[in-house]
Amino acid sequence: MPQITVDYSAELDDSFDRRGFALALHPLVAETVSTKVPACKTRFHRAGDSVVGDAATGDCLVNVSIAMLPGRSPETKARLTEAVLQLLAGHLRPVDGLTVHTSAEVRDLDASYRKN
């Protein structure tokens, strides 16, 4: 059930271990929100263009969005968000001349959500 979307700047193609991140993220999510690893699904979206603030060049981003069925407390969501950011840092190699901005959010799926 956790639907995970990771948007990342194209400049990070060679320095972001996406598969390793997803494989480490799924057990983290499952343990934190009491679900099963096979229920976690992660999609990566490469952003061809991204702009951060007023930087002309040299800044890029990674944003992790986790959507799940309602029922988790704000504290649980915050704990998961912090853990995701820590995990993410371990899967990004530094790139000369680039500043990487990372962010994460955990939100509830809409009541209309269905799956097969």
PDB file of C-alpha atoms in Angstrom:
ATOM      1  CA  MET A   1       0.000   0.000   0.000  1.00  0.00           C
ATOM      2  CA  PRO A   2       2.646   2.663   0.607  1.00  0.00           C
ATOM      3  CA  GLN A   3       2.942   4.463  -2.714  1.00  0.00           C
ATOM      4  CA  ILE A   4       6.401   6.028  -2.839  1.00  0.00           C
ATOM      5  CA  THR A   5       7.460   8.556  -5.450  1.00  0.00           C
ATOM      6  CA  VAL A   6      10.997   9.891  -5.706  1.00  0.00           C
ATOM      7  CA  ASP A   7      11.634  12.925  -7.899  1.00  0.00           C
ATOM      8  CA  TYR A   8      15.293  13.656  -8.551  1.00  0.00           C
ATOM      9  CA  SER A   9      17.362  16.024 -10.685  1.00  0.00           C
ATOM     10  CA  ALA A  10      18.896  14.551 -13.829  1.00  0.00           C
ATOM     11  CA  GLU A  11      22.350  15.668 -12.642  1.00  0.00           C
ATOM     12  CA  LEU A  12      22.169  12.910 -10.019  1.00  0.00           C
ATOM     13  CA  ASP A  13      21.769  10.024 -12.485  1.00  0.00           C
ATOM     14  CA  ASP A  14      25.228   8.606 -11.800  1.00  0.00           C
ATOM     15  CA  SER A  15      25.470   9.501  -8.112  1.00  0.00           C
ATOM     16  CA  PHE A  16      22.128   8.304  -6.741  1.00  0.00           C
ATOM     17  CA  ASP A  17      21.835   4.590  -5.943  1.00  0.00           C
ATOM     18  CA  ARG A  18      18.116   4.445  -6.630  1.00  0.00           C
ATOM     19  CA  ARG A  19      17.633   0.685  -6.465  1.00  0.00           C
ATOM     20  CA  GLY A  20      19.696   0.395  -3.292  1.00  0.00           C
ATOM     21  CA  PHE A  21      17.701   3.243  -1.763  1.00  0.00           C
ATOM     22  CA  ALA A  22      14.356   1.603  -2.583  1.00  0.00           C
ATOM     23  CA  LEU A  23      15.481  -1.784  -1.268  1.00  0.00           C
ATOM     24  CA  ALA A  24      16.586  -0.175   2.016  1.00  0.00           C
ATOM     25  CA  LEU A  25      13.557   2.123   2.174  1.00  0.00           C
ATOM     26  CA  HIS A  26      10.898  -0.580   1.952  1.00  0.00           C
ATOM     27  CA  PRO A  27      11.831  -2.370   5.215  1.00  0.00           C
ATOM     28  CA  LEU A  28      12.206   0.999   6.940  1.00  0.00           C
ATOM     29  CA  VAL A  29       8.696   2.031   5.896  1.00  0.00           C
ATOM     30  CA  ALA A  30       7.241  -1.376   6.741  1.00  0.00           C
ATOM     31  CA  GLU A  31       8.720  -1.366  10.244  1.00  0.00           C
ATOM     32  CA  THR A  32       7.805   2.246  11.000  1.00  0.00           C
ATOM     33  CA  VAL A  33       4.163   2.094   9.880  1.00  0.00           C
ATOM     34  CA  SER A  34       3.409  -1.593  10.533  1.00  0.00           C
ATOM     35  CA  THR A  35       2.960  -2.865   7.007  1.00  0.00           C
ATOM     36  CA  LYS A  36       4.665  -5.543   4.937  1.00  0.00           C
ATOM     37  CA  VAL A  37       7.656  -4.978   2.639  1.00  0.00           C
ATOM     38  CA  PRO A  38       5.896  -6.431  -0.457  1.00  0.00           C
ATOM     39  CA  ALA A  39       3.203  -3.753  -0.052  1.00  0.00           C
ATOM     40  CA  CYS A  40       5.736  -0.966  -0.694  1.00  0.00           C
ATOM     41  CA  LYS A  41       5.994   0.352  -4.245  1.00  0.00           C
ATOM     42  CA  THR A  42       8.539   2.948  -5.347  1.00  0.00           C
ATOM     43  CA  ARG A  43       8.651   4.935  -8.594  1.00  0.00           C
ATOM     44  CA  PHE A  44      11.527   7.192  -9.577  1.00  0.00           C
ATOM     45  CA  HIS A  45      10.918  10.249 -11.723  1.00  0.00           C
ATOM     46  CA  ARG A  46      13.941  11.886 -13.308  1.00  0.00           C
ATOM     47  CA  ALA A  47      13.438  15.634 -13.619  1.00  0.00           C
ATOM     48  CA  GLY A  48      15.171  16.853 -16.753  1.00  0.00           C
ATOM     49  CA  ASP A  49      15.032  20.410 -15.481  1.00  0.00           C
ATOM     50  CA  SER A  50      14.986  21.646 -11.912  1.00  0.00           C
ATOM     51  CA  VAL A  51      15.667  25.040 -10.391  1.00  0.00           C
ATOM     52  CA  VAL A  52      16.268  25.700  -6.713  1.00  0.00           C
ATOM     53  CA  GLY A  53      15.752  29.220  -5.381  1.00  0.00           C
ATOM     54  CA  ASP A  54      17.644  31.799  -7.399  1.00  0.00           C
ATOM     55  CA  ALA A  55      20.591  29.543  -8.238  1.00  0.00           C
ATOM     56  CA  ALA A  56      21.475  29.721 -11.916  1.00  0.00           C
ATOM     57  CA  THR A  57      23.288  26.356 -11.782  1.00  0.00           C
ATOM     58  CA  GLY A  58      24.825  23.995  -9.280  1.00  0.00           C
ATOM     59  CA  ASP A  59      21.745  23.071  -7.250  1.00  0.00           C
ATOM     60  CA  CYS A  60      19.709  19.897  -7.612  1.00  0.00           C
ATOM     61  CA  LEU A  61      17.082  18.093  -5.597  1.00  0.00           C
ATOM     62  CA  VAL A  62      15.632  14.828  -4.402  1.00  0.00           C
ATOM     63  CA  ASN A  63      12.092  14.707  -3.007  1.00  0.00           C
ATOM     64  CA  VAL A  64      10.596  11.550  -1.501  1.00  0.00           C
ATOM     65  CA  SER A  65       6.825  11.427  -1.152  1.00  0.00           C
ATOM     66  CA  ILE A  66       5.188   8.535   0.708  1.00  0.00           C
ATOM     67  CA  ALA A  67       1.424   8.163   0.483  1.00  0.00           C
ATOM     68  CA  MET A  68      -0.399   5.595   2.582  1.00  0.00           C
ATOM     69  CA  LEU A  69      -3.796   4.763   3.984  1.00  0.00           C
ATOM     70  CA  PRO A  70      -4.903   7.087   6.805  1.00  0.00           C
ATOM     71  CA  GLY A  71      -4.451   6.174  10.440  1.00  0.00           C
ATOM     72  CA  ARG A  72      -0.839   7.014  11.308  1.00  0.00           C
ATOM     73  CA  SER A  73      -0.188   9.648  13.930  1.00  0.00           C
ATOM     74  CA  PRO A  74       1.630  12.884  13.066  1.00  0.00           C
ATOM     75  CA  GLU A  75       4.492  11.666  15.276  1.00  0.00           C
ATOM     76  CA  THR A  76       4.829   8.424  13.308  1.00  0.00           C
ATOM     77  CA  LYS A  77       4.796  10.343  10.024  1.00  0.00           C
ATOM     78  CA  ALA A  78       7.462  12.751  11.302  1.00  0.00           C
ATOM     79  CA  ARG A  79       9.629   9.875  12.557  1.00  0.00           C
ATOM     80  CA  LEU A  80       9.391   8.193   9.144  1.00  0.00           C
ATOM     81  CA  THR A  81      10.208  11.428   7.312  1.00  0.00           C
ATOM     82  CA  GLU A  82      13.360  11.952   9.402  1.00  0.00           C
ATOM     83  CA  ALA A  83      14.453   8.344   8.906  1.00  0.00           C
ATOM     84  CA  VAL A  84      13.912   8.630   5.136  1.00  0.00           C
ATOM     85  CA  LEU A  85      16.140  11.712   4.942  1.00  0.00           C
ATOM     86  CA  GLN A  86      18.891   9.943   6.891  1.00  0.00           C
ATOM     87  CA  LEU A  87      18.647   6.895   4.646  1.00  0.00           C
ATOM     88  CA  LEU A  88      18.655   9.036   1.513  1.00  0.00           C
ATOM     89  CA  ALA A  89      21.922  10.699   2.502  1.00  0.00           C
ATOM     90  CA  GLY A  90      23.626   7.313   2.461  1.00  0.00           C
ATOM     91  CA  HIS A  91      22.581   6.653  -1.132  1.00  0.00           C
ATOM     92  CA  LEU A  92      23.760   9.941  -2.661  1.00  0.00           C
ATOM     93  CA  ARG A  93      27.400  10.352  -3.619  1.00  0.00           C
ATOM     94  CA  PRO A  94      28.727  13.931  -3.669  1.00  0.00           C
ATOM     95  CA  VAL A  95      29.031  15.553  -7.093  1.00  0.00           C
ATOM     96  CA  ASP A  96      31.598  18.294  -7.555  1.00  0.00           C
ATOM     97  CA  GLY A  97      29.977  21.694  -7.903  1.00  0.00           C
ATOM     98  CA  LEU A  98      26.474  20.539  -6.966  1.00  0.00           C
ATOM     99  CA  THR A  99      24.483  21.248  -3.843  1.00  0.00           C
ATOM    100  CA  VAL A 100      21.810  18.612  -3.293  1.00  0.00           C
ATOM    101  CA  HIS A 101      18.601  19.661  -1.560  1.00  0.00           C
ATOM    102  CA  THR A 102      16.658  16.739  -0.078  1.00  0.00           C
ATOM    103  CA  SER A 103      13.119  16.643   1.234  1.00  0.00           C
ATOM    104  CA  ALA A 104      10.529  14.076   2.236  1.00  0.00           C
ATOM    105  CA  GLU A 105       6.875  13.975   3.161  1.00  0.00           C
ATOM    106  CA  VAL A 106       4.427  11.383   4.385  1.00  0.00           C
ATOM    107  CA  ARG A 107       0.789  11.948   3.565  1.00  0.00           C
ATOM    108  CA  ASP A 108      -2.527  10.121   3.609  1.00  0.00           C
ATOM    109  CA  LEU A 109      -3.979   8.669   0.434  1.00  0.00           C
ATOM    110  CA  ASP A 110      -7.326  10.041  -0.634  1.00  0.00           C
ATOM    111  CA  ALA A 111     -10.418   8.048   0.344  1.00  0.00           C
ATOM    112  CA  SER A 112     -10.897   7.235  -3.357  1.00  0.00           C
ATOM    113  CA  TYR A 113      -7.687   5.107  -3.451  1.00  0.00           C
ATOM    114  CA  ARG A 114      -8.196   1.550  -4.687  1.00  0.00           C
ATOM    115  CA  LYS A 115      -5.849  -1.217  -5.816  1.00  0.00           C
ATOM    116  CA  ASN A 116      -6.032  -4.628  -7.480  1.00  0.00           C
TER     117      ASN A 116
END
